[in-house]
Amino acid sequence: MSLMKHEGASKGILLAAFAALLILGGRPLFRHRHSTVPIVIGPGVTRVARLSDFSPSLKGTAGDTTVFVLEGREPGGKALIMSGTHSNEPAGLLADIIIIENAVVERGTLFVIASFNSSAGRNTRPGDGYPLYFDIPTDWGRKRFPMGNRDASPLDQWPDPDVYIHYPDKQLLSYIDARNSNRTWPGRADGPLMERVTFAAMELIRRESVDVAIDLHGAETMFPVTNCIVAPERSSKIATLASLTVKAAEGFDSHVEPSPPGFRGLSHREIGDYSGAAPFLLEAPIPFLDQPTGPKTVGLLLDGKDPFLLSLAAKKKLFVPYDASGWPMDKRVGQHLSVMLEILRQYSRKTPGREIAVQGVPRYREVVANGTGRFFHDPSKADPKSVVSYR
Ligand SMILES: [Zn+2]
């Protein structure tokens, strides 16, 4: 009898210890998932919409996200700038927040979606030891951002299929790509959550007659498609002009990679095939994502310095120039902004009547010289009506 009692007590203690571990371990993840980052909408933002406004099946889901609309004084063309398709490539997010907080559109309209895969922005990758947050220094203190993952959280889209069958092409993709919003374009209204996200964006593009769609990413230094503009046939002339101009005028490389027609589900392929818009996907090098690096620290994320990549660079294994200065975040954010502005400028030159003219956005050299944080505004000093969450 006493032995049974003893056993019952041991089981109780074990259960309590297990519950305590669950709560202790789960709390930081819960806080990360539900965190908000206040940003200050700038003078150019004329409307704040939701992606579900374009497809009701997204309403009330973790896939819904904020769409910032910046309408110019004069009519013209329209562009959609997306970041956070892959939430573990945050240079695009920082570039988009600079646009939302600072841009003024003179002509045409900008739609900005800073956290495209909102669920991935609330996810992490414990197996790789990802940091949950990273801080960007500003003139008024540190601005904290949650670090997300490449794929949507299984809490929001589950279960995973054995194989992801792309819609509508039926191409067989890896199971994990069902939660990768850069494999689920053009999507469908009643598909899995990620297909509903890309479908809503396609609806925005089609209904608003968007001319240019730019998807901001980061790629490994050991991956050949890095430091580049990925463009299908219809975008290739503008991409080439933008690439040559930033090289000549601003001194950095961003070469053009053709979008392969046989590889389905990607924004740079499907947006052009299923709408009238010209798509561009911008890749900035992100050493943090390379496999053979040291620990995945905030330092590596922000400065891109890693001794293993340095020795691989000496053996010519990287696809970008790499030295002890690493590949800092400011360089990546600056590249995204300059290439984006140059694509809009070149498109405007070639398409009379559909010009998109944007002021107030810093270019590469300005961001590298002053730091990304210089262009963020202090929410505590702003009119509370202009402080919103970016997702
Ligand atoms: Zn990406």
PDB file of N, CA, C and O in Angstrom, residues 14 62 66 84 124-125 150 152 180 260 289 304 315 333 346 369 389:
ATOM      1  N   LEU A  14       6.563  14.306 -10.918  1.00  0.00           N
ATOM      2  CA  LEU A  14       7.048  14.312 -12.306  1.00  0.00           C
ATOM      3  C   LEU A  14       6.118  15.120 -13.212  1.00  0.00           C
ATOM      4  O   LEU A  14       6.562  15.905 -14.054  1.00  0.00           O
ATOM      5  N   ALA A  62      -4.449  33.724 -39.134  1.00  0.00           N
ATOM      6  CA  ALA A  62      -3.090  34.171 -38.843  1.00  0.00           C
ATOM      7  C   ALA A  62      -2.363  34.594 -40.118  1.00  0.00           C
ATOM      8  O   ALA A  62      -1.250  35.105 -40.057  1.00  0.00           O
ATOM      9  N   THR A  66      -1.163  43.555 -42.546  1.00  0.00           N
ATOM     10  CA  THR A  66      -1.459  44.954 -42.855  1.00  0.00           C
ATOM     11  C   THR A  66      -0.921  45.341 -44.232  1.00  0.00           C
ATOM     12  O   THR A  66       0.182  44.928 -44.607  1.00  0.00           O
ATOM     13  N   GLY A  84       9.139  40.008 -45.767  1.00  0.00           N
ATOM     14  CA  GLY A  84       8.640  39.050 -44.790  1.00  0.00           C
ATOM     15  C   GLY A  84       7.966  37.843 -45.417  1.00  0.00           C
ATOM     16  O   GLY A  84       7.258  37.109 -44.733  1.00  0.00           O
ATOM     17  N   THR A 124       9.598  30.391 -35.131  1.00  0.00           N
ATOM     18  CA  THR A 124      11.045  30.426 -34.942  1.00  0.00           C
ATOM     19  C   THR A 124      11.623  29.080 -35.372  1.00  0.00           C
ATOM     20  O   THR A 124      10.873  28.215 -35.846  1.00  0.00           O
ATOM     21  N   ARG A 125      12.951  28.908 -35.250  1.00  0.00           N
ATOM     22  CA  ARG A 125      13.554  27.627 -35.611  1.00  0.00           C
ATOM     23  C   ARG A 125      14.454  27.158 -34.471  1.00  0.00           C
ATOM     24  O   ARG A 125      15.656  27.385 -34.470  1.00  0.00           O
ATOM     25  N   ARG A 150      11.423  30.821 -41.972  1.00  0.00           N
ATOM     26  CA  ARG A 150      11.138  30.765 -43.408  1.00  0.00           C
ATOM     27  C   ARG A 150       9.685  30.342 -43.672  1.00  0.00           C
ATOM     28  O   ARG A 150       9.065  30.799 -44.629  1.00  0.00           O
ATOM     29  N   ALA A 152       5.573  29.226 -42.415  1.00  0.00           N
ATOM     30  CA  ALA A 152       4.489  29.532 -41.490  1.00  0.00           C
ATOM     31  C   ALA A 152       4.545  28.586 -40.295  1.00  0.00           C
ATOM     32  O   ALA A 152       5.087  27.472 -40.381  1.00  0.00           O
ATOM     33  N   ASN A 180       5.515  27.481 -47.130  1.00  0.00           N
ATOM     34  CA  ASN A 180       6.458  28.476 -47.641  1.00  0.00           C
ATOM     35  C   ASN A 180       5.698  29.362 -48.636  1.00  0.00           C
ATOM     36  O   ASN A 180       5.386  28.916 -49.745  1.00  0.00           O
ATOM     37  N   PRO A 260      13.281  30.928 -63.756  1.00  0.00           N
ATOM     38  CA  PRO A 260      13.077  29.710 -64.561  1.00  0.00           C
ATOM     39  C   PRO A 260      11.588  29.402 -64.743  1.00  0.00           C
ATOM     40  O   PRO A 260      10.866  29.330 -63.745  1.00  0.00           O
ATOM     41  N   LEU A 289      22.225  32.814 -42.890  1.00  0.00           N
ATOM     42  CA  LEU A 289      21.504  31.647 -43.407  1.00  0.00           C
ATOM     43  C   LEU A 289      22.429  30.556 -43.943  1.00  0.00           C
ATOM     44  O   LEU A 289      21.991  29.438 -44.193  1.00  0.00           O
ATOM     45  N   GLY A 304      27.025  39.988 -40.202  1.00  0.00           N
ATOM     46  CA  GLY A 304      27.354  39.026 -41.256  1.00  0.00           C
ATOM     47  C   GLY A 304      28.799  38.567 -41.224  1.00  0.00           C
ATOM     48  O   GLY A 304      29.315  38.055 -42.215  1.00  0.00           O
ATOM     49  N   LYS A 315      38.791  30.023 -50.346  1.00  0.00           N
ATOM     50  CA  LYS A 315      38.786  28.865 -51.245  1.00  0.00           C
ATOM     51  C   LYS A 315      37.827  29.077 -52.414  1.00  0.00           C
ATOM     52  O   LYS A 315      37.491  28.132 -53.133  1.00  0.00           O
ATOM     53  N   VAL A 333      20.073  46.445 -46.349  1.00  0.00           N
ATOM     54  CA  VAL A 333      18.883  47.309 -46.370  1.00  0.00           C
ATOM     55  C   VAL A 333      19.049  48.385 -47.450  1.00  0.00           C
ATOM     56  O   VAL A 333      18.139  48.655 -48.239  1.00  0.00           O
ATOM     57  N   GLN A 346      13.186  53.273 -63.515  1.00  0.00           N
ATOM     58  CA  GLN A 346      13.349  52.750 -64.878  1.00  0.00           C
ATOM     59  C   GLN A 346      11.983  52.396 -65.474  1.00  0.00           C
ATOM     60  O   GLN A 346      11.739  52.633 -66.653  1.00  0.00           O
ATOM     61  N   ALA A 369      26.075  54.970 -44.535  1.00  0.00           N
ATOM     62  CA  ALA A 369      26.767  56.030 -43.785  1.00  0.00           C
ATOM     63  C   ALA A 369      26.093  56.307 -42.440  1.00  0.00           C
ATOM     64  O   ALA A 369      26.768  56.563 -41.447  1.00  0.00           O
ATOM     65  N   SER A 389       0.956  48.734 -35.618  1.00  0.00           N
ATOM     66  CA  SER A 389       1.830  47.573 -35.729  1.00  0.00           C
ATOM     67  C   SER A 389       2.026  47.281 -37.216  1.00  0.00           C
ATOM     68  O   SER A 389       1.141  47.522 -38.013  1.00  0.00           O
TER      69      SER A 389
END
